[in-house]
């Protein structure tokens, strides 16, 4: 059986960042990922912009909210000739970094190679062995069959908190009262000329028309969200939502079927309503539907809406949350509530530690948060921040918080 200092499960942004943090701390580190590529929702569900890397700002200069692993990944993307210059939404003041999925996958491979870690693709964590308040081993379903790995510490960066759930940490779905942020399926569209401008009012009217008799009506009657995909003339379009009341395979199956059918219909609406888009076609719905929220497990602490509204800073903070609370409870009509104080709130170390298992850490959207705070901390910029802190904390589990914080900063993290 292979043994590591740190094993990270899940190769989304939280897991990649945790892996880099652990490896930079000198740990022998393994990352396991169920798909054959890294990036999580960015590359498996067409979520093609990093939010939360920068604080919101009315000024024209972005203020960073993360560092360390995010700097390394952005520089690897740049080396591939893709710009990572943040762009400010003039309407909201938010800063975003747009992504091109193939260059992101390669940049993430290279970032991990540079950090000297082992990565195992096609390896899904399917069981966990615990004793005396510790997680000792995880069981992987690999292409060749069962593989067991042991480690001093583990990081659950699966998004869905699979490892913590398998290890028996109490979990709940959504807000605990049956409400989940909806699944959504961003779609990639090709066949557009350079500089194509979409007439939103006209598109909204065409979608409203479609909704009267179409088989797959959309809740995004305002025409949804469009963004450019760098180094191409393609765009991604967020217009398909699916109400979820559970995070089961049956629910996901229904969402996948709905999203595939809706995508064809909406691209036809786009093509037929916009002369500039007459050659538009659906490039991809994404390997899977985007899961905004599923299972939450108990953590030692949880960040709250009140923390974010106050921009609360604290002595046990190890990362920054800087994205507004982006609440999709009313499907198709997201609301944005800004972070108070200086534009960020501290995420305390306790949010990154699973309740009841001393060597299991959490990263990305698995961390402890109340439902409203979750709608902020789940974005990928913040997943970089929590992942980096989590990986370093796992590698240095013996350090007190007073010594851990400077260590995170020495390695480039921003607190
Ligand atoms: C529709 C939609 C739109 C969004 N828009 C934005 C946006 O514009 N900008 C932004 O920054 N954020 C956005 N988000 C939020 C963001 O994409 C996610 O919250 C973020 O990707 C979380 O990162 P993560 O690493 O925690 O998890 P994920 O990205 O979910 O990655 C988890 C990884 O773990 C792997 N995995 C899961 N289970 C196992 C297992 N048992 N064993 C091994 N591997 C496993 C998965 O394959 C995946 O690679 C959006 C989300 C959705 C769904």
Short mmCIF file of C-alpha atoms and ligand atoms in Angstrom, two decimals:
data_model
loop_
_atom_site.label_atom_id
_atom_site.label_comp_id
_atom_site.label_asym_id
_atom_site.label_seq_id
_atom_site.Cartn_x
_atom_site.Cartn_y
_atom_site.Cartn_z
CA UNK A 1 0.00 0.00 0.00
CA UNK A 2 1.35 3.46 -0.90
CA UNK A 3 1.87 5.96 1.91
CA UNK A 4 2.02 9.76 1.59
CA UNK A 5 2.36 12.71 3.92
CA UNK A 6 -0.72 14.31 2.35
CA UNK A 7 -3.36 12.88 0.01
CA UNK A 8 -5.75 15.32 -1.66
CA UNK A 9 -8.99 14.00 -3.16
CA UNK A 10 -10.46 16.06 -6.01
CA UNK A 11 -8.60 17.96 -8.74
CA UNK A 12 -10.76 21.08 -8.94
CA UNK A 13 -9.24 24.44 -8.08
CA UNK A 14 -9.49 23.74 -4.33
CA UNK A 15 -7.67 20.40 -4.69
CA UNK A 16 -4.99 21.67 -7.08
CA UNK A 17 -4.27 24.55 -4.76
CA UNK A 18 -4.18 22.30 -1.66
CA UNK A 19 -1.78 19.97 -3.46
CA UNK A 20 0.54 22.84 -4.37
CA UNK A 21 0.38 24.16 -0.80
CA UNK A 22 1.26 20.77 0.69
CA UNK A 23 4.04 20.08 -1.82
CA UNK A 24 5.58 23.53 -1.33
CA UNK A 25 5.66 22.73 2.38
CA UNK A 26 7.91 19.75 1.63
CA UNK A 27 5.30 16.99 1.90
CA UNK A 28 5.18 13.88 -0.23
CA UNK A 29 1.81 14.60 -1.81
CA UNK A 30 -0.67 12.69 -3.98
CA UNK A 31 -3.69 14.16 -5.77
CA UNK A 32 -6.45 11.77 -6.89
CA UNK A 33 -9.10 12.82 -9.43
CA UNK A 34 -12.00 10.81 -10.81
CA UNK A 35 -11.80 12.35 -14.31
CA UNK A 36 -8.79 12.38 -16.65
CA UNK A 37 -8.09 16.11 -16.26
CA UNK A 38 -7.89 18.82 -13.61
CA UNK A 39 -9.96 21.96 -13.14
CA UNK A 40 -13.20 20.73 -11.57
CA UNK A 41 -16.24 22.77 -12.59
CA UNK A 42 -14.10 25.00 -14.86
CA UNK A 43 -13.22 22.11 -17.16
CA UNK A 44 -16.00 19.61 -16.45
CA UNK A 45 -18.92 22.05 -16.61
CA UNK A 46 -17.79 25.02 -18.75
CA UNK A 47 -17.55 27.41 -15.78
CA UNK A 48 -15.07 29.57 -17.64
CA UNK A 49 -14.24 32.50 -15.40
CA UNK A 50 -12.37 32.79 -12.12
CA UNK A 51 -14.38 34.90 -9.67
CA UNK A 52 -13.04 35.95 -6.27
CA UNK A 53 -9.36 36.30 -7.18
CA UNK A 54 -9.81 40.04 -6.63
CA UNK A 55 -11.90 42.20 -4.35
CA UNK A 56 -14.76 44.14 -5.83
CA UNK A 57 -13.67 47.70 -6.42
CA UNK A 58 -14.97 50.90 -7.89
CA UNK A 59 -11.40 51.88 -8.75
CA UNK A 60 -9.77 50.73 -11.96
CA UNK A 61 -7.04 48.75 -10.16
CA UNK A 62 -7.88 45.23 -8.97
CA UNK A 63 -6.97 44.35 -5.37
CA UNK A 64 -5.80 40.75 -5.01
CA UNK A 65 -7.61 38.44 -2.57
CA UNK A 66 -5.41 35.36 -3.09
CA UNK A 67 -1.79 34.45 -3.78
CA UNK A 68 0.49 31.43 -3.80
CA UNK A 69 -1.01 28.64 -5.93
CA UNK A 70 -3.19 31.07 -7.90
CA UNK A 71 -0.09 33.05 -8.96
CA UNK A 72 1.60 29.87 -10.15
CA UNK A 73 -1.45 28.71 -12.15
CA UNK A 74 -2.07 32.14 -13.72
CA UNK A 75 1.56 32.33 -14.82
CA UNK A 76 1.32 28.85 -16.40
CA UNK A 77 -1.81 29.97 -18.30
CA UNK A 78 0.04 33.09 -19.51
CA UNK A 79 2.94 30.94 -20.75
CA UNK A 80 0.44 29.25 -23.07
CA UNK A 81 -0.33 32.61 -24.67
CA UNK A 82 -3.69 33.14 -22.94
CA UNK A 83 -4.21 36.40 -21.09
CA UNK A 84 -5.18 36.29 -17.42
CA UNK A 85 -5.64 40.05 -17.15
CA UNK A 86 -8.70 40.60 -14.94
CA UNK A 87 -11.63 42.34 -16.56
CA UNK A 88 -13.98 44.52 -14.58
CA UNK A 89 -17.70 44.28 -15.09
CA UNK A 90 -18.58 47.97 -15.51
CA UNK A 91 -22.07 47.39 -14.11
CA UNK A 92 -21.13 45.59 -10.88
CA UNK A 93 -17.45 46.47 -10.31
CA UNK A 94 -16.52 42.76 -10.03
CA UNK A 95 -13.26 41.50 -11.50
CA UNK A 96 -13.16 38.26 -13.49
CA UNK A 97 -10.45 36.27 -15.25
CA UNK A 98 -11.84 34.51 -18.32
CA UNK A 99 -10.67 30.99 -19.10
CA UNK A 100 -10.09 28.74 -22.10
CA UNK A 101 -10.56 25.16 -20.91
CA UNK A 102 -7.83 23.30 -22.83
CA UNK A 103 -5.11 25.76 -21.81
CA UNK A 104 -6.39 25.64 -18.23
CA UNK A 105 -6.12 21.83 -18.16
CA UNK A 106 -2.52 21.96 -19.43
CA UNK A 107 -1.56 24.85 -17.15
CA UNK A 108 -2.85 22.88 -14.16
CA UNK A 109 -0.89 19.75 -15.22
CA UNK A 110 2.24 21.89 -15.49
CA UNK A 111 1.64 23.68 -12.20
CA UNK A 112 1.49 20.35 -10.40
CA UNK A 113 4.49 18.98 -12.26
CA UNK A 114 6.44 22.09 -11.22
CA UNK A 115 5.41 21.51 -7.61
CA UNK A 116 6.70 17.93 -7.84
CA UNK A 117 3.52 16.08 -6.91
CA UNK A 118 2.08 12.78 -8.03
CA UNK A 119 -1.31 12.92 -9.75
CA UNK A 120 -3.53 9.89 -10.24
CA UNK A 121 -6.35 10.36 -12.77
CA UNK A 122 -9.31 7.99 -13.18
CA UNK A 123 -9.13 7.40 -9.44
CA UNK A 124 -12.33 7.91 -7.47
CA UNK A 125 -12.36 7.82 -3.67
CA UNK A 126 -15.05 5.27 -2.78
CA UNK A 127 -14.35 4.31 0.82
CA UNK A 128 -12.52 5.50 3.92
CA UNK A 129 -11.09 3.71 6.95
CA UNK A 130 -11.00 5.53 10.30
CA UNK A 131 -9.99 4.73 13.85
CA UNK A 132 -9.54 6.68 17.08
CA UNK A 133 -10.60 10.01 15.57
CA UNK A 134 -8.30 9.76 12.56
CA UNK A 135 -8.73 8.96 8.88
CA UNK A 136 -6.12 6.30 8.11
CA UNK A 137 -6.81 5.18 4.57
CA UNK A 138 -8.92 5.90 1.53
CA UNK A 139 -9.97 3.32 -1.03
CA UNK A 140 -9.78 4.34 -4.67
CA UNK A 141 -11.68 2.85 -7.56
CA UNK A 142 -9.00 2.98 -10.27
CA UNK A 143 -9.07 1.77 -13.85
CA UNK A 144 -7.34 -1.45 -12.77
CA UNK A 145 -9.62 -1.93 -9.73
CA UNK A 146 -9.21 -1.22 -6.02
CA UNK A 147 -6.17 0.76 -4.83
CA UNK A 148 -5.64 1.69 -1.15
CA UNK A 149 -3.64 4.71 -0.02
CA UNK A 150 -2.66 5.83 3.47
CA UNK A 151 -1.47 9.26 4.58
CA UNK A 152 -0.60 11.35 7.59
CA UNK A 153 -3.27 13.87 6.54
CA UNK A 154 -5.99 14.02 3.92
CA UNK A 155 -7.71 16.94 2.19
CA UNK A 156 -11.28 16.55 0.93
CA UNK A 157 -11.54 18.80 -2.12
CA UNK A 158 -14.18 16.75 -3.91
CA UNK A 159 -16.70 19.60 -3.93
CA UNK A 160 -19.35 17.15 -2.76
CA UNK A 161 -17.48 16.24 0.47
CA UNK A 162 -17.31 12.59 -0.62
CA UNK A 163 -14.28 11.67 1.49
CA UNK A 164 -15.59 13.26 4.68
CA UNK A 165 -18.98 11.61 4.14
CA UNK A 166 -17.36 8.22 3.54
CA UNK A 167 -15.36 8.75 6.73
CA UNK A 168 -18.58 9.26 8.69
CA UNK A 169 -18.52 13.04 9.22
CA UNK A 170 -22.18 14.10 9.63
CA UNK A 171 -23.53 15.65 6.43
CA UNK A 172 -26.59 17.43 5.17
CA UNK A 173 -27.85 18.31 1.75
CA UNK A 174 -28.07 21.98 0.76
CA UNK A 175 -29.21 24.32 3.51
CA UNK A 176 -30.35 21.37 5.62
CA UNK A 177 -34.02 22.21 5.01
CA UNK A 178 -34.22 20.75 1.52
CA UNK A 179 -33.17 23.83 -0.46
CA UNK A 180 -30.22 23.62 -2.82
CA UNK A 181 -28.74 26.22 -5.13
CA UNK A 182 -29.81 24.97 -8.56
CA UNK A 183 -27.67 22.95 -10.94
CA UNK A 184 -26.80 24.91 -14.09
CA UNK A 185 -25.30 23.93 -17.40
CA UNK A 186 -23.18 26.65 -19.02
CA UNK A 187 -22.83 25.94 -22.75
CA UNK A 188 -20.07 26.76 -25.20
CA UNK A 189 -21.11 28.29 -28.50
CA UNK A 190 -19.05 28.51 -31.69
CA UNK A 191 -19.58 29.82 -35.21
CA UNK A 192 -19.55 33.49 -34.19
CA UNK A 193 -17.61 36.17 -36.01
CA UNK A 194 -14.96 38.10 -34.11
CA UNK A 195 -16.55 40.95 -32.13
CA UNK A 196 -20.12 39.67 -32.45
CA UNK A 197 -22.45 41.78 -30.34
CA UNK A 198 -25.55 40.03 -29.06
CA UNK A 199 -28.68 42.12 -28.80
CA UNK A 200 -29.85 41.12 -25.30
CA UNK A 201 -33.32 42.67 -25.54
CA UNK A 202 -34.03 40.89 -28.78
CA UNK A 203 -32.72 37.61 -27.37
CA UNK A 204 -34.79 38.00 -24.20
CA UNK A 205 -37.90 38.56 -26.34
CA UNK A 206 -37.10 35.49 -28.45
CA UNK A 207 -36.62 33.36 -25.32
CA UNK A 208 -39.92 34.65 -23.91
CA UNK A 209 -41.54 33.61 -27.17
CA UNK A 210 -39.90 30.18 -26.96
CA UNK A 211 -41.12 29.80 -23.37
CA UNK A 212 -44.76 30.01 -24.54
CA UNK A 213 -44.63 26.71 -26.38
CA UNK A 214 -41.06 25.35 -26.14
CA UNK A 215 -40.48 21.98 -24.52
CA UNK A 216 -37.74 23.24 -22.17
CA UNK A 217 -38.63 26.72 -20.89
CA UNK A 218 -35.84 28.79 -19.31
CA UNK A 219 -36.01 30.75 -16.05
CA UNK A 220 -33.38 33.16 -17.35
CA UNK A 221 -35.86 35.35 -19.16
CA UNK A 222 -33.36 38.22 -19.09
CA UNK A 223 -31.22 36.14 -21.54
CA UNK A 224 -28.73 34.89 -18.96
CA UNK A 225 -25.01 35.57 -18.70
CA UNK A 226 -22.55 35.63 -21.64
CA UNK A 227 -18.78 35.74 -21.46
CA UNK A 228 -16.00 35.52 -24.03
CA UNK A 229 -13.64 32.53 -24.21
CA UNK A 230 -10.06 33.80 -24.68
CA UNK A 231 -8.12 32.94 -27.84
CA UNK A 232 -11.31 32.09 -29.69
CA UNK A 233 -14.41 33.80 -31.01
CA UNK A 234 -16.56 31.40 -28.93
CA UNK A 235 -18.64 32.42 -25.94
CA UNK A 236 -20.05 30.59 -22.95
CA UNK A 237 -23.66 31.16 -22.07
CA UNK A 238 -25.35 30.52 -18.74
CA UNK A 239 -29.03 30.17 -19.49
CA UNK A 240 -29.92 26.63 -18.35
CA UNK A 241 -30.82 26.05 -14.70
CA UNK A 242 -32.29 22.95 -13.15
CA UNK A 243 -34.02 23.06 -9.76
CA UNK A 244 -32.47 20.45 -7.50
CA UNK A 245 -34.02 19.08 -4.32
CA UNK A 246 -31.31 16.50 -3.78
CA UNK A 247 -27.82 15.62 -4.92
CA UNK A 248 -28.52 12.09 -6.05
CA UNK A 249 -27.54 10.34 -9.28
CA UNK A 250 -31.22 10.17 -10.22
CA UNK A 251 -31.55 13.96 -9.83
CA UNK A 252 -28.34 14.55 -11.77
CA UNK A 253 -29.51 12.20 -14.54
CA UNK A 254 -32.70 14.19 -14.97
CA UNK A 255 -30.69 17.44 -15.01
CA UNK A 256 -28.23 16.09 -17.63
CA UNK A 257 -31.07 15.02 -19.97
CA UNK A 258 -32.88 18.34 -19.54
CA UNK A 259 -29.71 20.40 -20.11
CA UNK A 260 -28.79 18.56 -23.33
CA UNK A 261 -32.23 19.09 -24.83
CA UNK A 262 -32.53 22.71 -23.64
CA UNK A 263 -29.08 23.57 -25.01
CA UNK A 264 -30.09 22.61 -28.57
CA UNK A 265 -33.30 24.63 -28.31
CA UNK A 266 -31.69 27.79 -26.90
CA UNK A 267 -28.89 27.81 -29.46
CA UNK A 268 -31.56 27.60 -32.17
CA UNK A 269 -33.31 30.59 -30.53
CA UNK A 270 -30.00 32.49 -30.55
CA UNK A 271 -29.35 31.60 -34.19
CA UNK A 272 -32.83 32.53 -35.35
CA UNK A 273 -33.18 35.77 -33.38
CA UNK A 274 -29.79 37.36 -34.06
CA UNK A 275 -28.59 37.94 -37.61
CA UNK A 276 -25.00 38.14 -36.25
CA UNK A 277 -25.36 34.60 -34.85
CA UNK A 278 -26.85 32.85 -37.86
CA UNK A 279 -23.92 30.37 -37.97
CA UNK A 280 -23.87 29.73 -34.22
CA UNK A 281 -23.67 26.12 -33.09
CA UNK A 282 -23.42 24.23 -29.83
CA UNK A 283 -19.80 23.22 -29.22
CA UNK A 284 -20.29 21.52 -25.87
CA UNK A 285 -22.62 21.20 -22.90
CA UNK A 286 -19.68 20.16 -20.71
CA UNK A 287 -18.80 16.64 -19.57
CA UNK A 288 -21.33 17.12 -16.78
CA UNK A 289 -23.94 19.53 -15.51
CA UNK A 290 -22.58 22.19 -13.11
CA UNK A 291 -23.24 21.38 -9.44
CA UNK A 292 -23.51 24.61 -7.50
CA UNK A 293 -24.28 22.89 -4.20
CA UNK A 294 -24.73 19.36 -2.89
CA UNK A 295 -23.56 17.91 0.43
CA UNK A 296 -22.11 19.84 3.35
CA UNK A 297 -20.26 18.18 6.22
CA UNK A 298 -19.68 19.41 9.74
CA UNK A 299 -16.50 21.44 10.17
CA UNK A 300 -14.93 22.69 13.41
CA UNK A 301 -16.07 26.21 12.53
CA UNK A 302 -18.19 27.86 9.87
CA UNK A 303 -18.07 31.26 8.27
CA UNK A 304 -21.38 33.10 8.36
CA UNK A 305 -23.35 35.72 6.50
CA UNK A 306 -22.74 38.11 9.43
CA UNK A 307 -18.95 37.62 9.06
CA UNK A 308 -19.14 38.55 5.39
CA UNK A 309 -21.47 41.52 5.88
CA UNK A 310 -19.06 42.90 8.49
CA UNK A 311 -15.88 41.99 6.55
CA UNK A 312 -14.78 40.36 9.80
CA UNK A 313 -11.05 39.79 10.25
CA UNK A 314 -9.77 37.46 12.96
CA UNK A 315 -6.61 36.12 14.51
CA UNK A 316 -7.28 32.58 13.28
CA UNK A 317 -7.97 33.67 9.68
CA UNK A 318 -5.99 31.72 7.05
CA UNK A 319 -7.62 32.89 3.79
CA UNK A 320 -9.78 35.68 2.41
CA UNK A 321 -13.36 35.55 1.11
CA UNK A 322 -13.87 38.45 -1.28
CA UNK A 323 -16.67 37.47 -3.68
CA UNK A 324 -20.17 38.78 -2.86
CA UNK A 325 -22.83 36.37 -1.66
CA UNK A 326 -24.18 35.20 -5.00
CA UNK A 327 -27.50 33.64 -4.16
CA UNK A 328 -29.37 31.61 -6.78
CA UNK A 329 -32.28 30.58 -4.53
CA UNK A 330 -34.72 32.24 -6.91
CA UNK A 331 -33.85 30.31 -10.02
CA UNK A 332 -32.64 32.40 -12.91
CA UNK A 333 -32.50 35.58 -10.81
CA UNK A 334 -29.25 35.62 -8.84
CA UNK A 335 -28.73 38.34 -6.24
CA UNK A 336 -25.35 39.75 -5.15
CA UNK A 337 -24.72 41.02 -1.60
CA UNK A 338 -21.34 42.73 -1.19
CA UNK A 339 -18.73 41.91 1.46
CA UNK A 340 -18.42 44.64 4.09
CA UNK A 341 -15.43 46.09 5.94
CA UNK A 342 -12.35 46.40 3.75
CA UNK A 343 -13.87 44.17 1.05
CA UNK A 344 -12.90 40.77 2.39
CA UNK A 345 -13.59 38.57 5.41
CA UNK A 346 -11.22 36.09 7.00
CA UNK A 347 -11.92 32.38 6.70
CA UNK A 348 -10.79 30.79 9.99
CA UNK A 349 -8.73 27.61 10.14
CA UNK A 350 -11.61 25.76 11.83
CA UNK A 351 -13.64 25.99 8.58
CA UNK A 352 -10.95 23.89 6.91
CA UNK A 353 -11.03 21.09 9.49
CA UNK A 354 -13.60 18.31 9.45
CA UNK A 355 -15.40 17.78 12.73
CA UNK A 356 -14.28 14.71 14.64
CA UNK A 357 -11.31 13.62 12.50
CA UNK A 358 -8.09 15.37 13.50
CA UNK A 359 -6.22 14.75 10.22
CA UNK A 360 -8.96 15.49 7.65
CA UNK A 361 -8.91 18.96 6.09
CA UNK A 362 -11.44 20.59 3.75
CA UNK A 363 -10.78 22.78 0.70
CA UNK A 364 -12.82 24.65 -1.90
CA UNK A 365 -16.57 24.40 -1.62
CA UNK A 366 -16.48 21.67 1.06
CA UNK A 367 -15.40 24.09 3.83
CA UNK A 368 -17.62 25.03 6.77
CA UNK A 369 -20.03 27.86 5.91
CA UNK A 370 -23.63 28.80 6.55
CA UNK A 371 -25.90 28.75 3.48
CA UNK A 372 -25.52 32.46 2.65
CA UNK A 373 -21.76 32.53 3.21
CA UNK A 374 -21.51 29.39 1.07
CA UNK A 375 -22.83 31.39 -1.88
CA UNK A 376 -19.65 33.50 -1.62
CA UNK A 377 -16.90 31.07 -0.61
CA UNK A 378 -17.72 28.48 -3.29
CA UNK A 379 -16.19 30.50 -6.17
CA UNK A 380 -12.89 29.40 -7.67
CA UNK A 381 -10.82 32.40 -6.56
CA UNK A 382 -11.74 31.63 -2.95
CA UNK A 383 -11.21 27.89 -3.62
CA UNK A 384 -7.61 28.80 -4.52
CA UNK A 385 -7.28 30.58 -1.17
CA UNK A 386 -8.87 27.89 1.02
CA UNK A 387 -7.08 25.10 -0.88
CA UNK A 388 -3.66 26.68 -0.44
CA UNK A 389 -4.21 27.23 3.29
CA UNK A 390 -5.63 23.74 3.72
CA UNK A 391 -2.70 22.03 1.98
CA UNK A 392 -0.18 23.95 4.07
CA UNK A 393 -2.12 23.27 7.26
CA UNK A 394 -2.26 19.54 6.41
CA UNK A 395 1.48 19.49 5.75
CA UNK A 396 2.16 21.30 9.04
CA UNK A 397 -0.55 19.86 11.24
CA UNK A 398 1.74 20.23 14.25
CA UNK A 399 1.93 24.04 13.92
CA UNK A 400 -0.11 26.36 16.13
CA UNK A 401 -2.20 28.97 14.32
CA UNK A 402 0.35 31.65 15.29
CA UNK A 403 3.07 29.80 13.38
CA UNK A 404 0.87 28.54 10.56
CA UNK A 405 -0.23 32.00 9.41
CA UNK A 406 3.31 33.29 8.74
CA UNK A 407 4.09 30.01 6.96
CA UNK A 408 1.16 30.55 4.58
CA UNK A 409 2.36 34.09 3.92
CA UNK A 410 5.97 32.98 3.37
CA UNK A 411 4.69 30.66 0.62
CA UNK A 412 2.82 33.51 -1.06
CA UNK A 413 -0.66 33.14 0.42
CA UNK A 414 -2.59 36.26 1.32
CA UNK A 415 -4.24 36.48 4.72
C1 LIG B 1 -23.11 26.70 -13.11
C2 LIG B 1 -22.03 27.22 -12.22
C3 LIG B 1 -21.51 28.47 -12.47
C4 LIG B 1 -20.50 28.98 -11.66
N1 LIG B 1 -19.92 30.17 -11.98
C5 LIG B 1 -18.73 30.49 -11.41
C6 LIG B 1 -17.93 31.51 -11.96
O1 LIG B 1 -18.27 32.16 -12.94
N2 LIG B 1 -16.72 31.75 -11.35
C7 LIG B 1 -16.29 31.05 -10.26
O2 LIG B 1 -15.19 31.31 -9.77
N3 LIG B 1 -17.05 30.08 -9.73
C8 LIG B 1 -18.24 29.76 -10.29
N4 LIG B 1 -18.98 28.70 -9.83
C9 LIG B 1 -18.56 28.01 -8.59
C10 LIG B 1 -17.34 27.15 -8.78
O3 LIG B 1 -17.25 26.65 -10.09
C11 LIG B 1 -17.26 25.96 -7.83
O4 LIG B 1 -17.83 26.22 -6.60
C12 LIG B 1 -15.78 25.61 -7.71
O5 LIG B 1 -15.41 24.98 -8.91
C13 LIG B 1 -15.47 24.79 -6.50
O6 LIG B 1 -14.14 24.28 -6.61
P1 LIG B 1 -13.77 22.93 -5.88
O7 LIG B 1 -12.37 22.63 -6.22
O8 LIG B 1 -14.15 23.04 -4.45
O9 LIG B 1 -14.77 21.84 -6.47
P2 LIG B 1 -15.02 21.32 -7.96
O10 LIG B 1 -14.71 22.34 -8.98
O11 LIG B 1 -16.42 20.78 -7.92
O12 LIG B 1 -13.99 20.14 -8.10
C14 LIG B 1 -14.12 18.92 -7.40
C15 LIG B 1 -13.26 17.88 -8.11
O13 LIG B 1 -13.29 16.67 -7.36
C16 LIG B 1 -13.48 15.57 -8.23
N5 LIG B 1 -14.13 14.53 -7.46
C17 LIG B 1 -15.39 14.54 -6.96
N6 LIG B 1 -15.61 13.44 -6.23
C18 LIG B 1 -14.47 12.72 -6.25
C19 LIG B 1 -14.08 11.48 -5.67
N7 LIG B 1 -14.92 10.78 -4.88
N8 LIG B 1 -12.82 11.02 -5.91
C20 LIG B 1 -11.96 11.73 -6.71
N9 LIG B 1 -12.29 12.90 -7.29
C21 LIG B 1 -13.53 13.40 -7.05
C22 LIG B 1 -14.34 16.14 -9.35
O14 LIG B 1 -14.24 15.38 -10.54
C23 LIG B 1 -13.74 17.54 -9.51
O15 LIG B 1 -12.66 17.57 -10.39
C24 LIG B 1 -20.02 28.20 -10.59
C25 LIG B 1 -20.55 26.93 -10.34
C26 LIG B 1 -21.54 26.44 -11.16
C27 LIG B 1 -22.05 25.05 -10.92
#
